[in-house]
C-alpha positions as a LaTeX table, in Angstrom:
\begin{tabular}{lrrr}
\hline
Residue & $x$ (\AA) & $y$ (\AA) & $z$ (\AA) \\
\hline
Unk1 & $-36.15$ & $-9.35$ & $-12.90$ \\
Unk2 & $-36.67$ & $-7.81$ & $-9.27$ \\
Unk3 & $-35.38$ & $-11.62$ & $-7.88$ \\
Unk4 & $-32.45$ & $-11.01$ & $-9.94$ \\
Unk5 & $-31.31$ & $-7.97$ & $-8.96$ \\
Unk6 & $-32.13$ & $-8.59$ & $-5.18$ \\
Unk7 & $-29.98$ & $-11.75$ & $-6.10$ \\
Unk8 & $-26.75$ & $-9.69$ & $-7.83$ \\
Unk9 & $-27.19$ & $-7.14$ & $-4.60$ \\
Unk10 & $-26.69$ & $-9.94$ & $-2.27$ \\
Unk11 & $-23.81$ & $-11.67$ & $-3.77$ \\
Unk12 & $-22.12$ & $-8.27$ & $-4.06$ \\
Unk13 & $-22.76$ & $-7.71$ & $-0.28$ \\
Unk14 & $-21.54$ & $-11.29$ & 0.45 \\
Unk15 & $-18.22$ & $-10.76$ & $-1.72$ \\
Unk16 & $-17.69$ & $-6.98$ & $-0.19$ \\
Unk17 & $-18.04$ & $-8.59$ & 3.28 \\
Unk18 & $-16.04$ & $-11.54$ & 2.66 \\
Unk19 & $-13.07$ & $-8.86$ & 1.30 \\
Unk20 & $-13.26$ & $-6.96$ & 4.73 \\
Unk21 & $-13.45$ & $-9.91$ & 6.66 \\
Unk22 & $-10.25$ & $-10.76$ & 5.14 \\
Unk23 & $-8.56$ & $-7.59$ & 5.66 \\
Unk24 & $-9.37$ & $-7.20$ & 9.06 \\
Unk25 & $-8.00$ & $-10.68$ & 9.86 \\
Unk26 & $-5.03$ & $-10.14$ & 8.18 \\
Unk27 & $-4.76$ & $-6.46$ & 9.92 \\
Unk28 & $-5.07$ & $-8.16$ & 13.68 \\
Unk29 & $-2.74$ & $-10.79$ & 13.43 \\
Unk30 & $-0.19$ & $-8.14$ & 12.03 \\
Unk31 & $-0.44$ & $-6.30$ & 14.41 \\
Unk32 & $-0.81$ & $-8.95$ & 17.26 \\
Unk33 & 3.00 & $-10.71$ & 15.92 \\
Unk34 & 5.05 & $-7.73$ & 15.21 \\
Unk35 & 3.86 & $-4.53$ & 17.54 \\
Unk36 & 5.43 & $-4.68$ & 20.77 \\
Unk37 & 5.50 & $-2.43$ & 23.67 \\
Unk38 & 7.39 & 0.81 & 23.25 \\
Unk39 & 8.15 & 0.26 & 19.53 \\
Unk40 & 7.97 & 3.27 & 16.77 \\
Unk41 & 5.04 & 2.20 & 14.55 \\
Unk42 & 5.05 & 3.12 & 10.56 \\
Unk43 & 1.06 & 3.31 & 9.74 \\
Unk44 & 0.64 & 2.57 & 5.92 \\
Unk45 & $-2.38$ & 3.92 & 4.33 \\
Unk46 & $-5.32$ & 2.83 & 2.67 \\
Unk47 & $-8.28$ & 0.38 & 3.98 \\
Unk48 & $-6.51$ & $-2.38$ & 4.78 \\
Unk49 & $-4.74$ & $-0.25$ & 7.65 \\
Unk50 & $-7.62$ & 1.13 & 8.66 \\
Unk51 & $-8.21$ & $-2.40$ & 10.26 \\
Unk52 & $-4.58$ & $-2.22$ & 11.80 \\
Unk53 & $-5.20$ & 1.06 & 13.47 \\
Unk54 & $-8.14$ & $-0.45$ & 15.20 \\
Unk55 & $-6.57$ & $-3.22$ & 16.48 \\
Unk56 & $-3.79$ & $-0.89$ & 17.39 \\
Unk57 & $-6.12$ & 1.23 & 19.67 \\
Unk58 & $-7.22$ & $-2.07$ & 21.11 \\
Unk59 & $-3.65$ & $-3.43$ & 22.23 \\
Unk60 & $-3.32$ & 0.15 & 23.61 \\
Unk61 & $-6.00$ & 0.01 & 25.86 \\
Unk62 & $-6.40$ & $-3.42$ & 26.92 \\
Unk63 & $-2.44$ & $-4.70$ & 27.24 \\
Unk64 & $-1.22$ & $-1.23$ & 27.88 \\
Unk65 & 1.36 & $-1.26$ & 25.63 \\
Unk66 & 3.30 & 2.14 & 24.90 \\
Unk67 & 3.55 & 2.93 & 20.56 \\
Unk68 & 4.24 & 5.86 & 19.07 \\
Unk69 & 3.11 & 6.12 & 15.61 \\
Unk70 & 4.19 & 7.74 & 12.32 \\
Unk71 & 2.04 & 8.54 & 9.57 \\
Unk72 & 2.44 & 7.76 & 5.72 \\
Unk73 & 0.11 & 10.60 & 4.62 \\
Unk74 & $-3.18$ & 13.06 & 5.75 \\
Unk75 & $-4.86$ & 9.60 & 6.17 \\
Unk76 & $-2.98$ & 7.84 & 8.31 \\
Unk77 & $-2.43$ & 11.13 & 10.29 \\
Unk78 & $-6.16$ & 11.29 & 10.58 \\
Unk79 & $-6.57$ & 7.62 & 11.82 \\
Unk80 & $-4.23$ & 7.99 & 14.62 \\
Unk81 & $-5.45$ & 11.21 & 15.98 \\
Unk82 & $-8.98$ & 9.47 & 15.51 \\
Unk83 & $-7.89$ & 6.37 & 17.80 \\
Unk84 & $-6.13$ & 8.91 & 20.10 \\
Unk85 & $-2.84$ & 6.92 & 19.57 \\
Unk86 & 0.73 & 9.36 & 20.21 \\
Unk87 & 1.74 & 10.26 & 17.17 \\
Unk88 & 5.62 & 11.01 & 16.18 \\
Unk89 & 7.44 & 11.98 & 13.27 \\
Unk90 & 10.67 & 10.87 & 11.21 \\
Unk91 & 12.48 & 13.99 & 12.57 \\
Unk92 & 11.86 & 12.90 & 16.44 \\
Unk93 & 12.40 & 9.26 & 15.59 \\
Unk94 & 14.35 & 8.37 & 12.48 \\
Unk95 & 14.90 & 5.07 & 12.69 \\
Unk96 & 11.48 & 2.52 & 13.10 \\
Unk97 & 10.80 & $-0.97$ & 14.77 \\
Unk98 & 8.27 & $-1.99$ & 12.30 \\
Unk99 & 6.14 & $-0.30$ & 9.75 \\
Unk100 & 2.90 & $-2.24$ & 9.02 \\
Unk101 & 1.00 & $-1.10$ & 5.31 \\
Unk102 & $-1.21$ & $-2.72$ & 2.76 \\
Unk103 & $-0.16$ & $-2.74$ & $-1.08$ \\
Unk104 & $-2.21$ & $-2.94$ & $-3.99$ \\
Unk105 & $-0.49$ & $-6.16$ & $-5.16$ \\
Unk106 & 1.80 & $-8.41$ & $-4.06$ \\
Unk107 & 4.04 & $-10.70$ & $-6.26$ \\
Unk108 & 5.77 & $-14.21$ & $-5.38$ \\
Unk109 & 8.86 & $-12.61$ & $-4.54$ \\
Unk110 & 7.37 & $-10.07$ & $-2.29$ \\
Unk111 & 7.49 & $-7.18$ & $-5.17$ \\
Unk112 & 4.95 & $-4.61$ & $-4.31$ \\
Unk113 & 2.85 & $-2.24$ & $-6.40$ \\
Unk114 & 1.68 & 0.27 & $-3.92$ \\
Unk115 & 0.41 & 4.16 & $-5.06$ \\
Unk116 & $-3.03$ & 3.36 & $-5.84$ \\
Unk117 & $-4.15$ & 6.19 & $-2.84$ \\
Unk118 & $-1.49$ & 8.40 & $-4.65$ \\
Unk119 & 0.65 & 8.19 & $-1.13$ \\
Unk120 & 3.79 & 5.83 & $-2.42$ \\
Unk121 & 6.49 & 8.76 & $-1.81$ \\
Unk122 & 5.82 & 8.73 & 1.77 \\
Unk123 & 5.07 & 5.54 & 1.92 \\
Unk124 & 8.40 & 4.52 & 0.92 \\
Unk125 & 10.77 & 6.79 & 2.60 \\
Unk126 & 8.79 & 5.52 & 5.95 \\
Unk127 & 9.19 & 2.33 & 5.30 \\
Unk128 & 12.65 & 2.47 & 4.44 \\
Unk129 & 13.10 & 3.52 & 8.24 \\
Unk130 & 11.75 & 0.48 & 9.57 \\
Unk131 & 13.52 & $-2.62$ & 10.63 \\
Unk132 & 10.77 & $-5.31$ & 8.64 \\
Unk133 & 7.98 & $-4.05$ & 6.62 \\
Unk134 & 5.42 & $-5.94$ & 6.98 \\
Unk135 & 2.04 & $-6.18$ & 4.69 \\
Unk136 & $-1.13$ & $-6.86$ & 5.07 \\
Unk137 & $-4.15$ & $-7.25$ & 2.04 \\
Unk138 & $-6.91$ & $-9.89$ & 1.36 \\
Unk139 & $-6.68$ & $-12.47$ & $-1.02$ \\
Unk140 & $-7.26$ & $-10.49$ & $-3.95$ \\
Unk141 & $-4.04$ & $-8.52$ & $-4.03$ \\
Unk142 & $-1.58$ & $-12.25$ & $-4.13$ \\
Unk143 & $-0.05$ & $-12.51$ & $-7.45$ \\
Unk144 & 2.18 & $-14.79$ & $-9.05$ \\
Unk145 & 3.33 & $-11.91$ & $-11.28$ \\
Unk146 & 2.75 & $-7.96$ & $-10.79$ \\
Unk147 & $-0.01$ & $-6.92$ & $-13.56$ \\
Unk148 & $-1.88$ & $-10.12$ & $-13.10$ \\
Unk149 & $-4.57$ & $-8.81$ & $-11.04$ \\
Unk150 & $-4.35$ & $-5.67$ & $-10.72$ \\
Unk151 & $-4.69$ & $-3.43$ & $-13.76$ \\
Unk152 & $-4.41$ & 0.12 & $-12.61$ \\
Unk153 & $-0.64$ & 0.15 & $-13.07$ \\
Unk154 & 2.28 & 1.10 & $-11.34$ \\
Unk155 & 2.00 & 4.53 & $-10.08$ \\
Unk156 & 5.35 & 6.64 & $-10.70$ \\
Unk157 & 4.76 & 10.13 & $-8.87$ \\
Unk158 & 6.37 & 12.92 & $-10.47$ \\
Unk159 & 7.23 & 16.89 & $-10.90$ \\
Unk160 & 4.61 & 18.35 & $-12.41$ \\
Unk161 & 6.09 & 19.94 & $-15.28$ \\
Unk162 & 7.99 & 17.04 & $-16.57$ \\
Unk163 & 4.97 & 14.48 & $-16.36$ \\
Unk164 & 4.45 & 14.70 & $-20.54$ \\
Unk165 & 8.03 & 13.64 & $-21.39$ \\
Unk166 & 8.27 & 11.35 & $-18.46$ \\
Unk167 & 5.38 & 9.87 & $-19.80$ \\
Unk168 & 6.70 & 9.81 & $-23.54$ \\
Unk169 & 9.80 & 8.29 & $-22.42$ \\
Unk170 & 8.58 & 5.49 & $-20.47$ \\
Unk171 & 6.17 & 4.13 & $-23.07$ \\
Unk172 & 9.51 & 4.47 & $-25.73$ \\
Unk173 & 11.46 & 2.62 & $-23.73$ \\
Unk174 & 9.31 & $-0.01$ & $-21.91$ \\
Unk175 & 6.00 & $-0.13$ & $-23.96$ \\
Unk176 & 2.40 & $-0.08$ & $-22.29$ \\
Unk177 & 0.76 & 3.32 & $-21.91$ \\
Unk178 & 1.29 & 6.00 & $-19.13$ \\
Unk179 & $-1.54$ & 7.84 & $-17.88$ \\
Unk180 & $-1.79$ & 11.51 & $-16.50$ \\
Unk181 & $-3.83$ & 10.02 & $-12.75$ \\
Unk182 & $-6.93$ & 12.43 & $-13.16$ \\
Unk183 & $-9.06$ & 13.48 & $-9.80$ \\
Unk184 & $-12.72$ & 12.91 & $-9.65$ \\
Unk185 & $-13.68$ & 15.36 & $-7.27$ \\
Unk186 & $-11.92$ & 17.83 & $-8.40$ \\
Unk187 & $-11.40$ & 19.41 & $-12.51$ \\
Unk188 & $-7.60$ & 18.42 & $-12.97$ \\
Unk189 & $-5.02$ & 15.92 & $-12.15$ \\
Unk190 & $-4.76$ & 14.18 & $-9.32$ \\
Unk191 & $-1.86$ & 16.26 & $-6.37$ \\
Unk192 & $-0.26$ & 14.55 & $-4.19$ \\
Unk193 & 0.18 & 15.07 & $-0.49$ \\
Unk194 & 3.66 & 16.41 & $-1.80$ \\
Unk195 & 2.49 & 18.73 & $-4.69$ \\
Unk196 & 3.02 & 16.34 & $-7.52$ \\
Unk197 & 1.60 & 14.24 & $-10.22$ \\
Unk198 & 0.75 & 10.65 & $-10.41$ \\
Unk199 & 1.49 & 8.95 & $-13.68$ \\
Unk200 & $-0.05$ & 5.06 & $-13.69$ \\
Unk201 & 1.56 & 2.73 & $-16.36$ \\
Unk202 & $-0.45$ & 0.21 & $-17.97$ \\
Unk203 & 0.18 & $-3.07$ & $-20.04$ \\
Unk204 & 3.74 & $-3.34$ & $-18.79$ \\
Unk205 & 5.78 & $-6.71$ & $-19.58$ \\
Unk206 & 7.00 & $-8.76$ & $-17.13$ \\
Unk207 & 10.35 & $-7.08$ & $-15.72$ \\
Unk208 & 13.02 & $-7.55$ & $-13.64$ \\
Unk209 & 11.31 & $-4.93$ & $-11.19$ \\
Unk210 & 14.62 & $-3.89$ & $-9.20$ \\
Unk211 & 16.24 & $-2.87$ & $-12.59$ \\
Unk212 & 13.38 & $-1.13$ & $-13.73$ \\
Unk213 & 13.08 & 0.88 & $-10.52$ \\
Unk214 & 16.67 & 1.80 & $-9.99$ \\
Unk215 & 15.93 & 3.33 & $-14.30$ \\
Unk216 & 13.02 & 5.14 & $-13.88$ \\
Unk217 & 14.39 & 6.94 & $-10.51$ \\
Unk218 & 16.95 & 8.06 & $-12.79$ \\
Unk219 & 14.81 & 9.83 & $-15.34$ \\
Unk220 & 14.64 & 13.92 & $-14.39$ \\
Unk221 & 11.61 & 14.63 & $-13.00$ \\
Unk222 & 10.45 & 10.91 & $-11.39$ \\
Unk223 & 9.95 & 11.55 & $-7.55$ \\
Unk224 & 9.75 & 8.09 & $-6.69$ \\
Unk225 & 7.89 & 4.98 & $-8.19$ \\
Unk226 & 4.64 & 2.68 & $-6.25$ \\
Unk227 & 7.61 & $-0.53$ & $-6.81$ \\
Unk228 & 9.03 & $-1.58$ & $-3.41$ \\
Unk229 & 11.33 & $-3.81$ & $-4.05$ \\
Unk230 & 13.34 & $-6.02$ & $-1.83$ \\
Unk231 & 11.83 & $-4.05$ & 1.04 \\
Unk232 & 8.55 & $-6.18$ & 2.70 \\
Unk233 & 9.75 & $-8.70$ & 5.33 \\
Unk234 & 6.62 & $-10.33$ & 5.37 \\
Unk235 & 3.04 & $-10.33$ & 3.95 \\
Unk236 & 0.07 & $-11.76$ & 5.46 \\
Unk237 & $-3.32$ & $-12.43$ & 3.30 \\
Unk238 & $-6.54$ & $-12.54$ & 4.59 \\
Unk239 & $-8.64$ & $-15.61$ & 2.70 \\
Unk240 & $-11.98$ & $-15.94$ & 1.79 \\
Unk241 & $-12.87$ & $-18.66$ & 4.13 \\
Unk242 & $-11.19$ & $-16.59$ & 6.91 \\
Unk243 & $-7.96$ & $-18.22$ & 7.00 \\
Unk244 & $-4.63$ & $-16.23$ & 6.47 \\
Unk245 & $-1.72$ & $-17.07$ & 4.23 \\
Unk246 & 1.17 & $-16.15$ & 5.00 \\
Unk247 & 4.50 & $-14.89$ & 2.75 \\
Unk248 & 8.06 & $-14.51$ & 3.69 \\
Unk249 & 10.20 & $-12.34$ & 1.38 \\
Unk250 & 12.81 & $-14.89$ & $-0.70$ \\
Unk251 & 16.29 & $-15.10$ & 1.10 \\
\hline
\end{tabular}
């Protein structure tokens, strides 16, 4: 029994190493092919990007590059102030060169879930400001079809008050179940970096995605929704064996 265990620990270690390994491949070479000297820098969030910000820091101080960097949420804030990269704003600089973020799953036509942090709002208006959007994940997160791997569900963020009817109305329209995003450090619902509510829908059919966004943007109350569609330039994959895929969006 103790051979087993020591066994299932190993394997797990092996697996979670092999899954950073992956990211941070993906992270570098993203950063090495689109970040070039002065450009304004979108930093995604999550732990994929953490791996982006380091190499970031790197370039910095080795090539001397000049970046200016603007966050997606309290995370990403905290990461650049960490590497002691400049840090900007959408006010200062409105309009981006590139904007480099990971997503919780990525389809064959470049469709994005992304939310699973709870930062998609911000997420989405930043990357909207960039020129290419570019993503970076291990293997894990390349799907042939959104829902295939990952089973969380697409995170719609939303005015507090109207998450119960929001949530009522998307499961009587579109079927699956909607669920109130509930905290686990704190008693309550997850909050936002905005103030709001994160609703995650669950055992959704296979849509067209840019209909289904444009609809439930439309529904009083919806913020914004964890689909990006139409808006990643380019993903790149970390693999197992250390190689990277790479994705172009579909012309």
């Amino acid at each position: 029994m103790k051979l087993f265990r020591l066994f299932s620990r190993l394997s797990s270690l092996a697996a979670m190493t092999s899954l950073e390994s992956a990211k941070r491949a993906a992270a570098f070479k993203a950063v090495d092919l689109h970040v070039h000297n002065n450009n304004i820098v979108g930093i995604g969030s999550g732990s994929t990007v953490i791996y982006a910000v380091e190499r970031l820091s790197e370039r910095v101080k080795n090539e001397k590059i000049n970046v200016q960097c603007v966050p997606t949420s309290f995370q990403a804030r905290q990461l650049i102030v960490q590497h002691k990269l400049p840090l900007t704003d959408l006010e200062i600089h409105p309009r981006l060169d590139v904007c480099i973020d990971g997503a919780d799953e990525v389809d064959n036509s470049l469709t994005l879930i992304k939310g699973g942090g709870g930062c998609l709002l911000q997420e989405k208006i930043v990357a909207s400001c960039a020129k290419e959007l570019i993503i970076i994940a291990d293997f894990t997160k390349n799907s042939h079809k959104l829902g295939e791997q990952y089973k969380k569900g697409i995170p719609i963020e939303v005015v507090p008050m109207a998450y119960a009817p929001i949530k009522t109305q998307i499961e009587n329209l579109y079927g699956g179940a909607v669920e109130l995003r509930m905290a686990k450090a704190k008693a309550g619902p997850v909050v936002t970096d905005n103030g709001n509510f994160i609703l995650d829908w669950k055992n959704f059919q296979d849509y067209n995605w840019e209909e289904i966004n444009t609809k439930l943007n439309v529904i009083p109350g919806v913020v914004e929704t964890g689909l990006f569609v139409k808006m990643a330039k380019k993903a790149y994959f970390g693999l197992a064996d250390g190689s990277i895929k790479e994705q172009l969006a579909l012309a």
